[in-house]
Amino acid sequence: MENMEKNEKNIQVKVTSTRIQTAEIIENILDGGQGAHGAEAFFFGKVRSKNLGREVVAVSYDAHVPLAEKILAEIAAETRVHWGDSLRLVVFHRTGKLAVGEVSVAIGVSSPHRDEAFRACRYVIEQIKQRAPIWKKEFYHDGETTWVKGHALCQHAHGESSSCHAP
Amino acid sequence: MAIRIQLFGAFRELTDTSWVDLEEGAGSVRDVKMRLKQWTAQHRPDFLNAELVEDSVLANDHEILGEDRVIGDGEVLSLLPPVCGG
């Protein structure tokens, strides 16, 4: 069963097994700010054909979907604390098997000015890589597969402050 | 009563079902991780990613759990290895 998008007023996040359509991402942000926004920044991460010298033919993403969507929403909310509560964001991440060239993650940010749009967009992708419970397995030309090494998640008790998530 | 640990990432290859049931699961998160390491050594000594348990966290559907958190009998948790999304 597909998980529902988390549609708050200015943040849309989704972890999905269906192909990400970049046009949908752009259209979801396009009229953000109702004329008050002069900047939109987008990042689309795509599957590369080479990694660490090996020829990649596909990747698959696994995710703890409820927790991943919660954390994507938290990351998006943090950008609005850091760079202004008028920001609008869309953050989509794939699960399942993807061919080379397919979009694995899509981020869109709408803001009054370009500086915060660029910064927020960069922040989101960097935080996803460290905090989202998502894992990547690579499939190689020679038939071998490997789970990509990653970042250990923060393990502070709920409610405690942490320096893990500084902008 | 057992606690069920749902497996993610490389840990999905630990079993055919993508979960492990630990008998007499009550204890802290730290205790559960220790029992997971013991389970792996006993049931899957060939599992090449066993050392990942130390670098992994336990979570429920809402949050990552601290090492001192007490786990009750019958709880369903998730074992989350180091992440690499994006």
mmCIF file of C-alpha atoms in Angstrom:
data_model
loop_
_atom_site.group_PDB
_atom_site.id
_atom_site.type_symbol
_atom_site.label_atom_id
_atom_site.label_comp_id
_atom_site.label_asym_id
_atom_site.label_seq_id
_atom_site.Cartn_x
_atom_site.Cartn_y
_atom_site.Cartn_z
ATOM 1 C CA MET A 1 0.000 0.000 0.000
ATOM 2 C CA GLU A 2 1.350 3.416 -0.970
ATOM 3 C CA ASN A 3 1.969 5.739 1.941
ATOM 4 C CA MET A 4 0.171 9.040 1.959
ATOM 5 C CA GLU A 5 2.028 12.254 1.254
ATOM 6 C CA LYS A 6 2.452 14.365 4.337
ATOM 7 C CA ASN A 7 0.613 17.447 3.109
ATOM 8 C CA GLU A 8 1.043 20.274 5.506
ATOM 9 C CA LYS A 9 0.552 23.809 4.318
ATOM 10 C CA ASN A 10 4.071 24.376 3.010
ATOM 11 C CA ILE A 11 5.746 20.966 3.118
ATOM 12 C CA GLN A 12 5.047 17.913 0.999
ATOM 13 C CA VAL A 13 7.083 14.770 1.579
ATOM 14 C CA LYS A 14 6.639 11.302 0.172
ATOM 15 C CA VAL A 15 8.584 8.026 0.171
ATOM 16 C CA THR A 16 7.259 6.182 -2.843
ATOM 17 C CA SER A 17 7.766 3.068 -4.907
ATOM 18 C CA THR A 18 6.491 4.770 -8.057
ATOM 19 C CA ARG A 19 8.629 6.688 -10.551
ATOM 20 C CA ILE A 20 9.272 10.312 -9.575
ATOM 21 C CA GLN A 21 8.100 12.664 -12.298
ATOM 22 C CA THR A 22 10.263 15.777 -12.226
ATOM 23 C CA ALA A 23 7.485 17.806 -13.833
ATOM 24 C CA GLU A 24 5.233 16.958 -10.912
ATOM 25 C CA ILE A 25 7.844 18.243 -8.489
ATOM 26 C CA ILE A 26 8.217 21.499 -10.406
ATOM 27 C CA GLU A 27 4.471 21.979 -10.749
ATOM 28 C CA ASN A 28 3.898 21.371 -7.020
ATOM 29 C CA ILE A 29 6.220 24.256 -6.175
ATOM 30 C CA LEU A 30 5.641 26.452 -9.187
ATOM 31 C CA ASP A 31 3.040 28.796 -7.740
ATOM 32 C CA GLY A 32 4.502 28.799 -4.242
ATOM 33 C CA GLY A 33 4.215 32.042 -2.325
ATOM 34 C CA GLN A 34 1.379 33.350 -4.473
ATOM 35 C CA GLY A 35 3.598 35.866 -6.190
ATOM 36 C CA ALA A 36 5.726 36.697 -3.153
ATOM 37 C CA HIS A 37 8.398 34.146 -4.104
ATOM 38 C CA GLY A 38 11.028 35.065 -6.630
ATOM 39 C CA ALA A 39 13.125 31.920 -6.408
ATOM 40 C CA GLU A 40 12.697 28.185 -6.880
ATOM 41 C CA ALA A 41 15.566 25.738 -6.455
ATOM 42 C CA PHE A 42 15.428 22.068 -7.352
ATOM 43 C CA PHE A 43 17.677 19.054 -6.805
ATOM 44 C CA PHE A 44 17.152 15.738 -8.566
ATOM 45 C CA GLY A 45 19.445 12.895 -7.532
ATOM 46 C CA LYS A 46 19.808 10.231 -10.187
ATOM 47 C CA VAL A 47 21.308 6.763 -10.334
ATOM 48 C CA ARG A 48 24.864 6.885 -11.655
ATOM 49 C CA SER A 49 26.440 4.278 -13.868
ATOM 50 C CA LYS A 50 29.685 4.145 -11.882
ATOM 51 C CA ASN A 51 30.519 4.127 -8.200
ATOM 52 C CA LEU A 52 33.956 3.610 -6.665
ATOM 53 C CA GLY A 53 35.260 2.289 -9.955
ATOM 54 C CA ARG A 54 32.530 -0.305 -10.470
ATOM 55 C CA GLU A 55 29.958 -0.301 -13.233
ATOM 56 C CA VAL A 56 26.503 -0.010 -11.716
ATOM 57 C CA VAL A 57 23.538 -1.351 -13.680
ATOM 58 C CA ALA A 58 20.836 -0.643 -11.092
ATOM 59 C CA VAL A 59 20.253 0.282 -7.467
ATOM 60 C CA SER A 60 17.497 -0.546 -5.038
ATOM 61 C CA TYR A 61 16.385 1.542 -2.108
ATOM 62 C CA ASP A 62 14.946 0.149 1.100
ATOM 63 C CA ALA A 63 13.277 2.416 3.631
ATOM 64 C CA HIS A 64 11.486 2.418 6.966
ATOM 65 C CA VAL A 65 8.753 4.386 5.292
ATOM 66 C CA PRO A 66 6.806 5.830 8.272
ATOM 67 C CA LEU A 67 9.968 6.963 10.003
ATOM 68 C CA ALA A 68 11.547 8.219 6.767
ATOM 69 C CA GLU A 69 8.549 10.388 5.941
ATOM 70 C CA LYS A 70 8.554 11.748 9.489
ATOM 71 C CA ILE A 71 12.235 12.623 9.244
ATOM 72 C CA LEU A 72 11.898 14.150 5.764
ATOM 73 C CA ALA A 73 9.144 16.364 7.171
ATOM 74 C CA GLU A 74 11.326 17.300 10.154
ATOM 75 C CA ILE A 75 14.213 18.231 7.862
ATOM 76 C CA ALA A 76 11.928 20.335 5.698
ATOM 77 C CA ALA A 77 10.516 22.053 8.785
ATOM 78 C CA GLU A 78 14.047 22.861 9.949
ATOM 79 C CA THR A 79 14.745 24.769 6.751
ATOM 80 C CA ARG A 80 11.786 27.013 7.551
ATOM 81 C CA VAL A 81 13.263 27.692 10.994
ATOM 82 C CA HIS A 82 16.702 28.439 9.547
ATOM 83 C CA TRP A 83 15.757 30.345 6.394
ATOM 84 C CA GLY A 84 12.246 31.673 6.924
ATOM 85 C CA ASP A 85 8.769 30.342 7.448
ATOM 86 C CA SER A 86 7.628 31.431 4.007
ATOM 87 C CA LEU A 87 9.633 28.624 2.376
ATOM 88 C CA ARG A 88 7.679 25.913 0.574
ATOM 89 C CA LEU A 89 9.245 22.513 0.081
ATOM 90 C CA VAL A 90 8.648 19.265 -1.723
ATOM 91 C CA VAL A 91 10.796 16.245 -0.853
ATOM 92 C CA PHE A 92 10.241 12.877 -2.553
ATOM 93 C CA HIS A 93 12.414 9.743 -2.212
ATOM 94 C CA ARG A 94 12.118 6.458 -4.063
ATOM 95 C CA THR A 95 12.082 2.920 -2.836
ATOM 96 C CA GLY A 96 12.439 -0.216 -4.942
ATOM 97 C CA LYS A 97 14.713 -0.942 -7.868
ATOM 98 C CA LEU A 98 15.870 1.872 -10.141
ATOM 99 C CA ALA A 99 17.738 1.791 -13.439
ATOM 100 C CA VAL A 100 20.697 4.046 -14.217
ATOM 101 C CA GLY A 101 19.402 7.542 -14.865
ATOM 102 C CA GLU A 102 16.235 7.240 -12.820
ATOM 103 C CA VAL A 103 15.501 9.886 -10.217
ATOM 104 C CA SER A 104 15.990 8.587 -6.686
ATOM 105 C CA VAL A 105 15.363 11.792 -4.755
ATOM 106 C CA ALA A 106 13.722 15.067 -5.643
ATOM 107 C CA ILE A 107 13.764 18.291 -3.667
ATOM 108 C CA GLY A 108 12.080 21.570 -4.523
ATOM 109 C CA VAL A 109 12.235 24.792 -2.567
ATOM 110 C CA SER A 110 10.334 28.011 -3.201
ATOM 111 C CA SER A 111 11.359 31.193 -1.386
ATOM 112 C CA PRO A 112 11.324 34.968 -1.728
ATOM 113 C CA HIS A 113 14.990 35.121 -2.712
ATOM 114 C CA ARG A 114 17.534 32.802 -4.261
ATOM 115 C CA ASP A 115 19.974 32.613 -1.335
ATOM 116 C CA GLU A 116 17.616 30.774 1.001
ATOM 117 C CA ALA A 117 16.311 28.577 -1.804
ATOM 118 C CA PHE A 118 19.815 27.334 -2.660
ATOM 119 C CA ARG A 119 20.803 26.932 0.983
ATOM 120 C CA ALA A 120 17.632 25.087 1.974
ATOM 121 C CA CYS A 121 17.863 22.765 -1.012
ATOM 122 C CA ARG A 122 21.456 21.863 -0.186
ATOM 123 C CA TYR A 123 20.616 21.432 3.509
ATOM 124 C CA VAL A 124 17.805 18.996 2.758
ATOM 125 C CA ILE A 125 19.873 16.639 0.620
ATOM 126 C CA GLU A 126 22.795 16.661 3.039
ATOM 127 C CA GLN A 127 20.504 15.912 5.989
ATOM 128 C CA ILE A 128 18.713 13.144 4.092
ATOM 129 C CA LYS A 129 22.038 11.410 3.563
ATOM 130 C CA GLN A 130 22.767 11.450 7.289
ATOM 131 C CA ARG A 131 19.351 11.036 8.895
ATOM 132 C CA ALA A 132 16.756 9.380 6.686
ATOM 133 C CA PRO A 133 16.266 5.659 7.377
ATOM 134 C CA ILE A 134 16.875 4.726 3.746
ATOM 135 C CA TRP A 135 19.427 2.225 2.412
ATOM 136 C CA LYS A 136 20.876 1.658 -1.039
ATOM 137 C CA LYS A 137 21.948 -1.593 -2.644
ATOM 138 C CA GLU A 138 24.003 -1.484 -5.834
ATOM 139 C CA PHE A 139 23.802 -4.043 -8.632
ATOM 140 C CA TYR A 140 26.952 -4.407 -10.726
ATOM 141 C CA HIS A 141 27.657 -5.457 -14.280
ATOM 142 C CA ASP A 142 29.392 -8.608 -13.072
ATOM 143 C CA GLY A 143 26.249 -9.736 -11.243
ATOM 144 C CA GLU A 144 27.446 -8.928 -7.729
ATOM 145 C CA THR A 145 25.534 -6.704 -5.346
ATOM 146 C CA THR A 146 26.477 -4.734 -2.275
ATOM 147 C CA TRP A 147 24.749 -2.642 0.344
ATOM 148 C CA VAL A 148 26.374 0.791 0.327
ATOM 149 C CA LYS A 149 28.097 1.778 3.569
ATOM 150 C CA GLY A 150 26.371 4.619 5.301
ATOM 151 C CA HIS A 151 26.118 7.042 8.224
ATOM 152 C CA ALA A 152 25.215 5.712 11.659
ATOM 153 C CA LEU A 153 21.997 7.286 12.904
ATOM 154 C CA CYS A 154 21.981 9.502 15.984
ATOM 155 C CA GLN A 155 20.917 7.585 19.041
ATOM 156 C CA HIS A 156 20.025 10.243 21.542
ATOM 157 C CA ALA A 157 16.999 9.699 23.697
ATOM 158 C CA HIS A 158 13.825 11.483 22.649
ATOM 159 C CA GLY A 159 13.761 15.026 23.940
ATOM 160 C CA GLU A 160 17.475 15.388 24.470
ATOM 161 C CA SER A 161 19.294 18.037 22.469
ATOM 162 C CA SER A 162 21.759 16.903 19.897
ATOM 163 C CA SER A 163 24.389 18.529 17.769
ATOM 164 C CA CYS A 164 23.739 16.022 15.036
ATOM 165 C CA HIS A 165 21.378 18.248 13.094
ATOM 166 C CA ALA A 166 23.160 21.619 12.940
ATOM 167 C CA PRO A 167 22.637 23.497 9.639
ATOM 168 C CA MET B 1 6.917 -13.286 25.266
ATOM 169 C CA ALA B 2 9.158 -12.514 22.321
ATOM 170 C CA ILE B 3 9.903 -9.156 20.828
ATOM 171 C CA ARG B 4 9.968 -8.898 17.045
ATOM 172 C CA ILE B 5 12.779 -7.022 15.345
ATOM 173 C CA GLN B 6 11.987 -5.908 11.798
ATOM 174 C CA LEU B 7 15.062 -5.862 9.580
ATOM 175 C CA PHE B 8 16.136 -3.186 7.124
ATOM 176 C CA GLY B 9 18.927 -2.628 4.640
ATOM 177 C CA ALA B 10 21.679 -5.231 4.741
ATOM 178 C CA PHE B 11 19.957 -6.904 7.702
ATOM 179 C CA ARG B 12 17.085 -8.019 5.457
ATOM 180 C CA GLU B 13 19.418 -10.782 4.296
ATOM 181 C CA LEU B 14 19.704 -12.131 7.833
ATOM 182 C CA THR B 15 16.500 -14.173 7.524
ATOM 183 C CA ASP B 16 13.992 -15.159 4.854
ATOM 184 C CA THR B 17 11.237 -13.185 6.552
ATOM 185 C CA SER B 18 12.991 -9.835 7.191
ATOM 186 C CA TRP B 19 12.416 -10.133 10.906
ATOM 187 C CA VAL B 20 13.903 -11.836 13.954
ATOM 188 C CA ASP B 21 11.942 -12.894 17.024
ATOM 189 C CA LEU B 22 13.949 -12.669 20.238
ATOM 190 C CA GLU B 23 12.646 -14.766 23.092
ATOM 191 C CA GLU B 24 12.399 -13.131 26.515
ATOM 192 C CA GLY B 25 12.871 -9.731 24.948
ATOM 193 C CA ALA B 26 12.426 -7.485 27.988
ATOM 194 C CA GLY B 27 15.408 -5.295 28.816
ATOM 195 C CA SER B 28 17.061 -2.147 27.542
ATOM 196 C CA VAL B 29 17.838 -1.325 23.931
ATOM 197 C CA ARG B 30 21.460 -2.053 24.795
ATOM 198 C CA ASP B 31 20.442 -5.533 26.031
ATOM 199 C CA VAL B 32 18.402 -6.198 22.891
ATOM 200 C CA LYS B 33 21.312 -5.267 20.649
ATOM 201 C CA MET B 34 23.543 -7.635 22.585
ATOM 202 C CA ARG B 35 20.990 -10.420 22.142
ATOM 203 C CA LEU B 36 20.791 -9.647 18.436
ATOM 204 C CA LYS B 37 24.539 -10.050 18.121
ATOM 205 C CA GLN B 38 24.299 -13.351 19.974
ATOM 206 C CA TRP B 39 21.407 -14.506 17.784
ATOM 207 C CA THR B 40 23.385 -13.664 14.647
ATOM 208 C CA ALA B 41 26.493 -15.475 15.872
ATOM 209 C CA GLN B 42 24.387 -18.532 16.700
ATOM 210 C CA HIS B 43 22.010 -18.698 13.722
ATOM 211 C CA ARG B 44 23.953 -16.934 10.964
ATOM 212 C CA PRO B 45 27.688 -17.113 11.677
ATOM 213 C CA ASP B 46 28.204 -16.632 7.936
ATOM 214 C CA PHE B 47 26.461 -13.236 7.910
ATOM 215 C CA LEU B 48 29.148 -10.840 6.758
ATOM 216 C CA ASN B 49 27.492 -7.714 8.123
ATOM 217 C CA ALA B 50 27.131 -8.882 11.733
ATOM 218 C CA GLU B 51 29.408 -6.091 12.992
ATOM 219 C CA LEU B 52 26.813 -3.645 11.720
ATOM 220 C CA VAL B 53 24.630 -4.294 14.790
ATOM 221 C CA GLU B 54 26.994 -2.194 16.889
ATOM 222 C CA ASP B 55 26.614 0.758 14.502
ATOM 223 C CA SER B 56 22.847 0.320 14.187
ATOM 224 C CA VAL B 57 19.944 1.746 16.169
ATOM 225 C CA LEU B 58 16.613 0.375 17.251
ATOM 226 C CA ALA B 59 13.448 2.308 16.504
ATOM 227 C CA ASN B 60 9.701 2.086 16.619
ATOM 228 C CA ASP B 61 7.474 3.694 14.001
ATOM 229 C CA HIS B 62 7.851 7.115 15.582
ATOM 230 C CA GLU B 63 11.401 7.537 16.812
ATOM 231 C CA ILE B 64 14.869 6.132 17.313
ATOM 232 C CA LEU B 65 15.198 4.685 20.810
ATOM 233 C CA GLY B 66 17.994 5.562 23.196
ATOM 234 C CA GLU B 67 20.233 2.812 24.515
ATOM 235 C CA ASP B 68 18.713 2.996 28.002
ATOM 236 C CA ARG B 69 15.135 2.747 26.827
ATOM 237 C CA VAL B 70 13.400 -0.284 28.352
ATOM 238 C CA ILE B 71 11.715 -2.598 25.861
ATOM 239 C CA GLY B 72 8.589 -4.439 26.938
ATOM 240 C CA ASP B 73 7.520 -7.957 26.027
ATOM 241 C CA GLY B 74 5.685 -8.090 22.710
ATOM 242 C CA GLU B 75 7.099 -4.870 21.308
ATOM 243 C CA VAL B 76 7.834 -4.657 17.584
ATOM 244 C CA LEU B 77 10.978 -2.759 16.810
ATOM 245 C CA SER B 78 13.076 -2.007 13.757
ATOM 246 C CA LEU B 79 16.836 -2.483 13.414
ATOM 247 C CA LEU B 80 18.227 0.393 11.378
ATOM 248 C CA PRO B 81 21.800 0.080 10.072
ATOM 249 C CA PRO B 82 23.877 3.094 8.971
ATOM 250 C CA VAL B 83 21.911 4.990 6.342
ATOM 251 C CA CYS B 84 22.723 6.008 2.779
ATOM 252 C CA GLY B 85 19.681 7.561 1.206
ATOM 253 C CA GLY B 86 19.663 10.514 -1.135
#
